[in-house]
Amino acid sequence: MVPDNSNNILEIKNITVSYGPIIALKKVFLEVKQGQVVILIGSNGAGKSTLLNTIIGLEKPDEGRIIYHTDDITFWLPERVTRSGIFLIPEDGGIFRTLTVKENLQLGAYYSFEKYSEQLDFVVNLFPLLKERLKQTAGTLSGGEQRILAFSKALMANSKILMFDEPSLGLSPKYIIQIYDTIKYLNRYGYTILLAEQNSVQAFKYADKIYVLDDGQITLDGSPADLKDYKRIKEVYLGR
Amino acid sequence: MVTGFNLMFLVGKIIHFSYPYIVVISMYTCWGMLKITNNPYIAVLIAIIISILLHIMVEPLFYYINKRRGMIDINSSFILSLGIAMILTEIMSHQINYGFPISFPVNWMNSYKLFTISFIRISSGQLYTLFVSIFIALALFVIIFKTQIGRAFRAVAENITVARLQGIPIVKLNLLLYSITGFLGGIIALLFSMLLGSASPWLGEYISLKVLAVAIVAGLGNIKGAIVCGLALGILESLIIHFLPGSWSNAIAFLLMLLVILIKPRGIFSE
């Protein structure tokens, strides 16, 4: 069967990444189509963060290619990748704690500052709670609010692909649902989403496509409906 | 001076020990240019340019070290800075004016007495210095807290990885930072030459100790604190000089600093 590459927005081909002698990713492949929600599941240390960091340019692969639209972005610097429309929200939230909420949002729009006020309106409409906190120092927000600020910053940047590294980590169930609903909303609004997650129950609910990353290798991929029946998935990720 | 120092620490997480030495170098440049061209404007311009160039030259060194170590390492950059300082001192003491102190022309200093309040004499040079430094401090303040570039500086200081993920170009920003510090250094050199009227290879050492001390007392990386503490130290020292024999002023100033550090280890102005 000839794979259909026509509307791939991001394509990862046989990426291998190592830290010294330790191989973190081994010939990993992944495709993201325009408008999809792609979720990467895997346990701690499976290489999810490494993969996202490699896409954004923080890590350099030993071999393989990363193609975004028609550009080869494999060895671009993070600032250039971000500029071209891919935005990573890292695990620890990726906000500047010592700066105010407003300053965080202004920095989110670092290279698209001419659209700043327009984007700010959009973000404040989406998350009304930010409105009254604009002057507050970001470090004083609660964990869930900080996550929302990190989201908003990504939206300020006017990107095309949003990548989330474990967005639900350390949040209460109430916030997890809110975060995922927001992700779904953003997806409908036009953002393409790539997400790394341990919490696979959510993944099966929201994803268009799932990749299972196990010890640095993609062991399974497919739509949630396809994957549900695999024995290993049931045992390891769904706890049944 | 302390302001520039703290700016470097705040943004670059670098203890820029060689800063005062670069300032002294630009004093030397200014002096040399005055001698050759006899035109104060050219001398001033070139001194500032040299200061900026020197900073841009040392920037890759700091960047490279931090990159090789894979983290922002205050200690190694401090040692590097110390090394640069020594090299500069040696160059000055061997190559320029046979190592003798240099002195600026008398009219350069503007040191005629302006007015006198009881035992305090204020010369116009001192007044210039005061106003220029307050102006520079204010300008820095506005840049750092009110502009996008300032925000980017503070963002890089807090978390360099996240800053890169915002699309902030850190290499360009670093160069800009060093240029600003260099520019500041150039201005400071001019003020110093106006105030002191002379410079020697060992001046850098003398100043750098004091700058480091004031920076620590004010809280490393704290710009407001640096301005206030710098001014306070200046006033304190001149008062001591008036009431006690001259050499006491340093001893008392450093004693006070010791006390401050014992009571508030992170500096007066740190939270």
Coordinates of C-alpha atoms in Angstrom, one line a residue, chain A residues 56 58 77-79 82-83 87-88 90 94-99 103 106-108 110-111 113 153, chain B residues 144-145 148-149 151-152 154-156 158-159 161-173:
Chain A
I56 CA 11.6 21.7 18.4
L58 CA 16.6 21.3 21.6
L77 CA 17.6 26.1 16.2
P78 CA 14.6 26.1 18.6
E79 CA 14.0 29.8 18.0
T82 CA 9.2 28.2 16.9
R83 CA 9.1 31.0 14.5
F87 CA 5.2 25.6 19.6
L88 CA 6.2 23.3 22.4
P90 CA 7.2 21.8 28.1
G94 CA 7.1 26.8 30.4
I95 CA 6.2 30.0 32.0
F96 CA 8.4 32.7 33.5
R97 CA 7.6 32.7 37.2
T98 CA 9.2 35.9 38.1
L99 CA 7.4 37.9 35.4
E103 CA 4.6 40.0 30.5
Q106 CA 3.8 39.6 25.7
L107 CA 6.8 37.3 25.4
G108 CA 4.6 34.6 24.0
Y110 CA 7.7 37.7 20.8
Y111 CA 8.0 37.5 17.1
F113 CA 4.0 41.4 18.2
K153 CA 1.3 31.9 25.8
Chain B
I144 CA 14.6 46.4 31.4
F145 CA 11.1 46.7 32.9
Q148 CA 10.0 43.8 25.0
I149 CA 13.8 43.5 24.9
R151 CA 11.3 41.4 29.1
A152 CA 13.3 39.0 26.9
R154 CA 14.6 38.8 32.2
A155 CA 13.0 35.8 30.6
V156 CA 16.4 34.5 29.5
E158 CA 15.0 33.0 34.5
N159 CA 14.9 30.1 32.1
T161 CA 15.3 26.9 27.5
V162 CA 11.8 28.2 27.9
A163 CA 13.0 31.5 26.4
R164 CA 14.2 29.7 23.3
L165 CA 10.9 27.9 23.1
Q166 CA 9.3 31.4 22.8
G167 CA 11.4 32.0 19.8
I168 CA 13.6 34.5 21.6
P169 CA 16.9 34.5 19.7
I170 CA 19.4 34.1 22.5
V171 CA 22.6 34.6 20.6
K172 CA 21.5 38.0 19.3
L173 CA 20.1 38.9 22.7

